[in-house]
Coordinates of C-alpha atoms in Angstrom, one line a residue:
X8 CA 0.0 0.0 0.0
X9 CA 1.0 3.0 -0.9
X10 CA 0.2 6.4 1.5
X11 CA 2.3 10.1 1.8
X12 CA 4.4 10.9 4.7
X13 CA 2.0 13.2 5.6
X14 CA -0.6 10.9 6.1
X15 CA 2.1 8.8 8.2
X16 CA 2.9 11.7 10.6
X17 CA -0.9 12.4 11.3
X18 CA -1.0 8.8 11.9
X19 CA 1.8 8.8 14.3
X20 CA 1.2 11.8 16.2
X21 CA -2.7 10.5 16.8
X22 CA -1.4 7.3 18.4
X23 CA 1.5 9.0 20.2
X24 CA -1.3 11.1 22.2
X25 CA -2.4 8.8 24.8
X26 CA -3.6 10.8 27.6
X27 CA -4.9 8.0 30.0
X28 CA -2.6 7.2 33.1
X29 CA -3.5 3.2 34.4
X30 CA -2.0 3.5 37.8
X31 CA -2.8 7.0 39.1
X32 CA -2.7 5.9 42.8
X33 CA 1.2 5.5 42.4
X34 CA 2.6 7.4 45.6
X35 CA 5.4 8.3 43.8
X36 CA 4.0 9.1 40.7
X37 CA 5.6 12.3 40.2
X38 CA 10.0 12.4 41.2
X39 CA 11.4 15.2 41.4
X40 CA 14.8 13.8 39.9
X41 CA 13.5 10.6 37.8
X42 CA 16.0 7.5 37.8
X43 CA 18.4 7.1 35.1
X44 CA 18.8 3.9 33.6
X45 CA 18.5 2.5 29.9
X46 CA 16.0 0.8 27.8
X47 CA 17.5 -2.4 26.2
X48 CA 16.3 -2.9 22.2
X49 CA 15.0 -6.4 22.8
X50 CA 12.5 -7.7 26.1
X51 CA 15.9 -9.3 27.1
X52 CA 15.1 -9.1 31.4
X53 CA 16.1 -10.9 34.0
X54 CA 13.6 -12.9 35.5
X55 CA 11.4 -13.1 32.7
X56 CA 8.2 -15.9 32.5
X57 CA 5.0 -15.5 30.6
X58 CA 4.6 -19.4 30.0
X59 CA 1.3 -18.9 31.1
X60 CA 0.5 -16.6 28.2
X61 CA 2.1 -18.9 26.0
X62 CA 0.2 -21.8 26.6
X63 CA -3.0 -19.9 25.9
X64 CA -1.8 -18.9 22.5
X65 CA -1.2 -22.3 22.0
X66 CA -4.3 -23.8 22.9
X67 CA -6.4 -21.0 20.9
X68 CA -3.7 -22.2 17.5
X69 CA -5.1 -25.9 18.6
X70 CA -8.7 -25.4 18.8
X71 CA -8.6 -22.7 15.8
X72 CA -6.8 -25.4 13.6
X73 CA -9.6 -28.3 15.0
X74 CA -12.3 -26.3 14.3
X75 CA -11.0 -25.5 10.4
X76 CA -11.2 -29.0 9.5
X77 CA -14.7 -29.0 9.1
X78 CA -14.0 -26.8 6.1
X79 CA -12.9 -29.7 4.5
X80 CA -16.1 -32.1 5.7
X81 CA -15.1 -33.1 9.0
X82 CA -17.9 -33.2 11.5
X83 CA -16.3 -31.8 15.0
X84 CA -16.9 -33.1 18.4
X85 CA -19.1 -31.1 20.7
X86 CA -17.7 -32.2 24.4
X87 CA -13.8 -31.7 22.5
X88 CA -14.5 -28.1 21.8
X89 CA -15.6 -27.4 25.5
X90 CA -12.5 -29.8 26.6
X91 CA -10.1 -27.6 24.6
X92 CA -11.8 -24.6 26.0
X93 CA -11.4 -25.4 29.3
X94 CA -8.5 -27.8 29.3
X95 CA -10.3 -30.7 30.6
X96 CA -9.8 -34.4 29.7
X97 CA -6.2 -34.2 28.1
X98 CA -8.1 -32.0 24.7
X99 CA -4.7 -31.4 23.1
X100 CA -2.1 -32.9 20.8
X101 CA 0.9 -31.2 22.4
X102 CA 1.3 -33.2 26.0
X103 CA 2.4 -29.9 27.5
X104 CA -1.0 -28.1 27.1
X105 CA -2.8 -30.9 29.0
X106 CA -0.5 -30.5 32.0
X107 CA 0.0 -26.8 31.3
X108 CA -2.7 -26.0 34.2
X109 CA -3.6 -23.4 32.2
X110 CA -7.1 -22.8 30.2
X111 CA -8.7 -20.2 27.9
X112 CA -11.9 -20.2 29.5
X113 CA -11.0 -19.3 32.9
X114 CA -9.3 -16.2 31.3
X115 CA -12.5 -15.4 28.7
X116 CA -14.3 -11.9 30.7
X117 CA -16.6 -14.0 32.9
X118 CA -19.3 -11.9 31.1
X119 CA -18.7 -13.6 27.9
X120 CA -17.9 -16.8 28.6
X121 CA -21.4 -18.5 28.3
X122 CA -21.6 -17.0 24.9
X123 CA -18.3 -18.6 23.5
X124 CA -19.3 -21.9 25.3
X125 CA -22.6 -21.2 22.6
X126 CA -20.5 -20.4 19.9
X127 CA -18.5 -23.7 20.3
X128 CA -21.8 -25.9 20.7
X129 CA -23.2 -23.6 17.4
X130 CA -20.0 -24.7 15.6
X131 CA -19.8 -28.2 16.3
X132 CA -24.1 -28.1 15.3
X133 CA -22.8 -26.5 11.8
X134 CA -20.4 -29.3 11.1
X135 CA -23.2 -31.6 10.9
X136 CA -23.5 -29.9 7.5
X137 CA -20.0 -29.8 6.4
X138 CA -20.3 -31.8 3.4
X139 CA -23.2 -30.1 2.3
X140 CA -23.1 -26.6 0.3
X141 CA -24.4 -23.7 2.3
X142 CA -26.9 -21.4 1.3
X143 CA -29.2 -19.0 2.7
X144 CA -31.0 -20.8 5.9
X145 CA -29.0 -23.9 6.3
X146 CA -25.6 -24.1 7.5
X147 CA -22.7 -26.1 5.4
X148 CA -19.7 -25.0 3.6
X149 CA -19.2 -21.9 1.0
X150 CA -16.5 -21.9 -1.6
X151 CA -15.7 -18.9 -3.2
X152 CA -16.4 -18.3 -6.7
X153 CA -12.5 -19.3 -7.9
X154 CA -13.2 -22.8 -5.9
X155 CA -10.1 -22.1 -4.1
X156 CA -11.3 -21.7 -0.8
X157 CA -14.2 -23.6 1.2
X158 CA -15.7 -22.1 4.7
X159 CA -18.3 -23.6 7.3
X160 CA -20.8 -21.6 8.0
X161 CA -23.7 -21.2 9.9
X162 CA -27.4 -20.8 8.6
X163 CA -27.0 -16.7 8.5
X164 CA -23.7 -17.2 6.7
X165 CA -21.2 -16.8 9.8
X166 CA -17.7 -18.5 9.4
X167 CA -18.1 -19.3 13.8
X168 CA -14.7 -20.3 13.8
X169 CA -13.9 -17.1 12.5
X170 CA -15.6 -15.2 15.0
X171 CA -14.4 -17.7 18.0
X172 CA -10.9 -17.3 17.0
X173 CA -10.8 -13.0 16.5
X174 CA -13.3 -12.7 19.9
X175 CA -11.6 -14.6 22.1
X176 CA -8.2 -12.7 20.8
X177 CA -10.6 -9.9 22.2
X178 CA -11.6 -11.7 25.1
X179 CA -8.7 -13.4 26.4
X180 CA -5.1 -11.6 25.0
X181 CA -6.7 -8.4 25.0
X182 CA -8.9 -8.3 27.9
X183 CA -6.4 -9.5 30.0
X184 CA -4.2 -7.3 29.3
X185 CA -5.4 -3.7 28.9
X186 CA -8.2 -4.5 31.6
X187 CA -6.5 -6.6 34.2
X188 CA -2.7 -6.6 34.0
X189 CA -2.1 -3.1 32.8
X190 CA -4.0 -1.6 35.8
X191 CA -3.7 -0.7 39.4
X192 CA -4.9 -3.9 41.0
X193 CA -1.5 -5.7 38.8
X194 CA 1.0 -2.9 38.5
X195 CA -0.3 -0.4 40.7
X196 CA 1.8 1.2 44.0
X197 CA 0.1 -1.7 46.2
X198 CA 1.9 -4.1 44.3
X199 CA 4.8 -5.9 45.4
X200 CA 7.7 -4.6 43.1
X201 CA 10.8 -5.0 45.8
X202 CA 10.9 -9.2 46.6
X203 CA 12.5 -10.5 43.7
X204 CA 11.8 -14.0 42.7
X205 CA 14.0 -16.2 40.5
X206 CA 12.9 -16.7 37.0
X207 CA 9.8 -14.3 37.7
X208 CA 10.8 -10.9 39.3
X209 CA 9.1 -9.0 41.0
X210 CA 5.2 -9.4 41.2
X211 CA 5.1 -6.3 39.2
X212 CA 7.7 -7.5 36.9
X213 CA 5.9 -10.3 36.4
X214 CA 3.1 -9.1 35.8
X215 CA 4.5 -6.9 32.9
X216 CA 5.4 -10.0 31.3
X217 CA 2.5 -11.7 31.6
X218 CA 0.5 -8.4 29.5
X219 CA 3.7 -8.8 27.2
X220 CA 3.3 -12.4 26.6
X221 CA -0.6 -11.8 25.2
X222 CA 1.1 -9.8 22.0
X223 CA 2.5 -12.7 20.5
X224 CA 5.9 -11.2 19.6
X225 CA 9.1 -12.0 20.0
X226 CA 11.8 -10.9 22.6
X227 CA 13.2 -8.8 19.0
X228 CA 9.9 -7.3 17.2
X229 CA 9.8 -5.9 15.5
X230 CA 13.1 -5.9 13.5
X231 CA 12.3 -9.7 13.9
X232 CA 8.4 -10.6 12.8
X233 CA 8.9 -14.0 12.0
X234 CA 6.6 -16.3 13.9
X235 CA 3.9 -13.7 15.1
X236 CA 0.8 -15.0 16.7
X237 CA -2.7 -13.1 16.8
X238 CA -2.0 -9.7 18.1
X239 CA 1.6 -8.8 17.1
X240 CA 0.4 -10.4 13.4
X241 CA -2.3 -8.0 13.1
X242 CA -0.1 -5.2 14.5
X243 CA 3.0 -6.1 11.5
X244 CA -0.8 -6.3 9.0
X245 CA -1.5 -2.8 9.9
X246 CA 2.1 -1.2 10.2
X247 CA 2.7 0.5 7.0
X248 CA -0.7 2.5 8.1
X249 CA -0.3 3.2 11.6
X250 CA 3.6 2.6 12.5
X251 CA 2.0 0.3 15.8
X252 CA 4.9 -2.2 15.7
X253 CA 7.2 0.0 17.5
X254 CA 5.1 2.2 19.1
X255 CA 3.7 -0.9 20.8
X256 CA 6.7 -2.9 21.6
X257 CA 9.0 0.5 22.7
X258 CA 6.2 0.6 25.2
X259 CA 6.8 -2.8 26.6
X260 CA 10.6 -2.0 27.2
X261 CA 10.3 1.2 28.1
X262 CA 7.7 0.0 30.9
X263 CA 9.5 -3.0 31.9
X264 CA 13.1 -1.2 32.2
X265 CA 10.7 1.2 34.1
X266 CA 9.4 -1.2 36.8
X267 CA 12.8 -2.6 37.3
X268 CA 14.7 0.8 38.4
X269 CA 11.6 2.1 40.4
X270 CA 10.4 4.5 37.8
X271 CA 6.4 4.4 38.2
X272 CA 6.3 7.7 36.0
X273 CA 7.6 6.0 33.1
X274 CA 5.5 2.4 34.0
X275 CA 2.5 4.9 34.2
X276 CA 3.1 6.7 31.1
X277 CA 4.0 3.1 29.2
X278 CA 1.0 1.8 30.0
X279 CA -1.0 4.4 29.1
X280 CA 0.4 4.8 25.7
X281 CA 0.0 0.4 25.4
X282 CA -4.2 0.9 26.9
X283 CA -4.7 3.6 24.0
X284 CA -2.6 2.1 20.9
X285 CA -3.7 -2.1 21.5
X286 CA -7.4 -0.5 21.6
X287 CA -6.5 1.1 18.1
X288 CA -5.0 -2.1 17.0
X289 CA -8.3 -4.0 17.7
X290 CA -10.4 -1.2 15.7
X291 CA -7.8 -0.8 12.9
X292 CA -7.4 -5.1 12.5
X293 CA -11.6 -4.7 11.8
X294 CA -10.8 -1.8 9.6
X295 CA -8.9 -4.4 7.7
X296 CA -10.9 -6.8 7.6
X297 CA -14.1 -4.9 6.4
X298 CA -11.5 -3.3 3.4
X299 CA -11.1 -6.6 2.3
X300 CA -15.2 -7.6 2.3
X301 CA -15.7 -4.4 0.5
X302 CA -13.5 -5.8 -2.1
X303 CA -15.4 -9.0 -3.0
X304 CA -19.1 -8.4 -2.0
X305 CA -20.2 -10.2 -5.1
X306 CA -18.2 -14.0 -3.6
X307 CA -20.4 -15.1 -0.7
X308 CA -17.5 -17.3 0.9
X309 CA -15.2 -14.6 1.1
X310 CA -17.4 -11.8 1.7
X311 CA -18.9 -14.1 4.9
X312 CA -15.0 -15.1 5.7
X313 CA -14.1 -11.4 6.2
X314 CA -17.2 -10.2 7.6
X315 CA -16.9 -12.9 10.2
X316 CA -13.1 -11.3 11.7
X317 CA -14.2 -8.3 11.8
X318 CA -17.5 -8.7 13.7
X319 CA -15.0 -10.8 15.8
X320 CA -12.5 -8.1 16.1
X321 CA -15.3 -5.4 16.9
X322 CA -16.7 -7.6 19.8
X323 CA -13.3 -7.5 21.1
X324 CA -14.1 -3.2 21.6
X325 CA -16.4 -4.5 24.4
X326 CA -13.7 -5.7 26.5
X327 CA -12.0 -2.6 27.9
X328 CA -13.9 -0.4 30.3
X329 CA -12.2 3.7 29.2
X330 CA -12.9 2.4 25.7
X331 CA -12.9 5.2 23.1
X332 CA -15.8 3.6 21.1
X333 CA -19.2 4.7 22.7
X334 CA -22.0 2.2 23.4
X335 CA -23.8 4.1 21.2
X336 CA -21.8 3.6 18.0
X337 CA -20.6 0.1 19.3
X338 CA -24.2 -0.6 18.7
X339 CA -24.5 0.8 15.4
X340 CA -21.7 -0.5 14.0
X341 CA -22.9 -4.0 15.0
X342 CA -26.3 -3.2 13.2
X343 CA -24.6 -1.9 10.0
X344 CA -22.7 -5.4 10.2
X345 CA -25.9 -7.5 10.8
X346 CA -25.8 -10.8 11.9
X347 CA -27.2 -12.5 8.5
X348 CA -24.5 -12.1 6.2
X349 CA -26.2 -13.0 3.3
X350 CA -28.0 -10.0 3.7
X351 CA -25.1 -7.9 4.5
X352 CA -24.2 -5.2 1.8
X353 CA -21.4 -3.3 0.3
X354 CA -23.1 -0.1 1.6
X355 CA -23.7 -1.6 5.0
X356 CA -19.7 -2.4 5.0
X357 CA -18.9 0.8 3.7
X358 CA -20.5 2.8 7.0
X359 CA -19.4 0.3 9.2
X360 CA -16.2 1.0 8.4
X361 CA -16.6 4.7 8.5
X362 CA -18.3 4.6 12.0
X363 CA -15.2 2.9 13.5
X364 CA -12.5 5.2 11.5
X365 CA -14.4 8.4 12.6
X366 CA -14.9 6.8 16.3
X367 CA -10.9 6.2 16.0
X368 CA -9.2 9.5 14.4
X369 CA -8.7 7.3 11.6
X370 CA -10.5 8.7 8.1
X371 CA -7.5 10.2 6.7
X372 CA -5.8 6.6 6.6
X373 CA -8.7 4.1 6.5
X374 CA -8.3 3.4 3.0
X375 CA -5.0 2.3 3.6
X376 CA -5.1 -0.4 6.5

């Protein structure tokens, strides 16, 4: 893609502009002579562990790739979708997820989990159909017009593995960390940050990884972005737009070098600038993924296969509390998105798309992410 250096600069300055501090309890906040130390170019730490985070990643790639056979006529099994979920009964093929004592559903917003445990049972319902062609009404599988690429879908034309996949990249990685570990009650000035332990840090170390291990990046993104997962893959996507590859991951060390010499200033100010850039990142990966239905309106499969990330991605908006988005247009963007895709037009796309870029500072570069 192609955009002017102007456009770039407005872009950057915009995201630069986060005004939101997470932990304004701090005590010592404000210092009058702030402590010198430097910020390393890789999340190189001592004490660093965010296996935790890992495992999660994992387990969504396992159940994302189970529920993608049915594209191909496989019927899936109810009870192994919750198991995988929740971790229960030994659901996955690497060993180390079973015994990982670690689970996606206990870290789903406890407001939401009911309706991903619905969208699982809705999925594995839909695969009953997977050798049968879709159409409007009846769930089954929609190839594009090129024949190149098959999708299941449910009776209003909803790729649900899709939408499981993007939402609970909302509801987990996300949630977890803009609403939980980038707040007070994880990093604020109650938090341990002085009893180091080995091969975690402090508690407030530690918990800086653990919001650093939902990205998906590694320890050198992003002059390294091979191997993203979820987040830091949408974040590279979007990049030549919005420049949120560094922004992002100069927040991470500059927070993390932060915590470690006792500067709560510059933890405060990194996380603000993390809250107010990932929630752009969630709008901007839906901006990208209603460009690309606007593109091929006319092939069912792919308009439905887009349509479905980015009503995923825009449920993820829900899932932090200072959100920029109001309720109001939350709720019209869903209606312009509809929840019958077959039904779902060009025009409806088009001011979906608008509605998020305006609610995001984002119409002088929506074209272009």
């Amino acid at each position: 893609m192609r955009f002017s250096a102007r456009l770039l600069t407005f872009a950057s300055l915009a995201l630069a502009s986060a005004t939101f501090t997470a932990c304004s309890d701090d005590k010592n906040e404000v210092t009058p002579d702030a402590p010198k130390y430097e910020v390393p170019v890789t999340y190189n730490f001592a004490n660093v562990n965010y296996s935790g985070q890992q495992a999660r990643l994992a387990m969504l790639g396992e159940l994302d790739t189970y529920i993608k056979t049915a594209n191909t006529g496989a019927v899936l099994d109810a009870q192994k979708l919750q198991n995988m979920y929740a971790n229960t009964n030994s659901p996955f093929a690497a060993a180390e997820l079973n015994t990982a004592g670690k689970q996606l559903r206990d870290k789903t917003l406890s407001t939401v989990q009911a309706e991903y445990d619905g969208y699982l049972k809705d999925v594995a319902t839909a695969s009953l159909s997977a050798k049968l062609p879709a159409i409007n009404g009846t769930a089954g599988i929609l190839t594009s017009t090129d024949g190149t690429k098959k999708y299941l879908v449910n009776a209003k034309g909803v790729e649900l593995g899709q939408l499981i996949q993007k939402g609970l990249m909302g509801a987990v990685f996300y949630y977890q960390t803009v609403d939980t570990y980038l707040t007070d009650d994880k990093i604020g000035s109650a938090v341990d940050n002085k009893t180091v332990k080995p091969g975690e840090g402090t508690t407030m170390e530690h918990h800086w990884d653990e919001a650093f291990g939902y990205f998906g990046a590694p320890v050198d993104f992003p002059t390294n972005v091979t191997g993203l997962k979820y987040w830091a893959n949408y974040s590279n996507q979007v990049d030549p737009a919005l420049k949120l590859n560094k922004a992002l991951m100069d927040a991470f060390l500059k927070g993390r070098a932060a915590i470690s010499n006792n500067d709560m200033a510059g933890k405060n100010e990194a996380a603000a600038t993390l809250r107010t850039n990932w929630e752009t990142l969630v709008a901007s990966s839906a901006i990208h993924e209603l460009n690309a239905a606007k593109g091929v309106v006319a092939d069912q499969a792919l308009k439905s296969h887009y349509l479905s990330e980015a009503r995923g991605f825009v449920m993820g908006l829900r899932y932090k509390k200072d959100r920029k988005i109001s309720d109001a247009t939350y709720a019209q963007v869903m209606t312009k998105l509809g929840d019958n895709f077959y039904a779902t037009t060009g025009a409806d796309i088009n001011d979906a798309l608008n509605l998020l870029s305006s609610a995001y500072g984002l119409d002088a570069i929506k074209g272009s992410i």
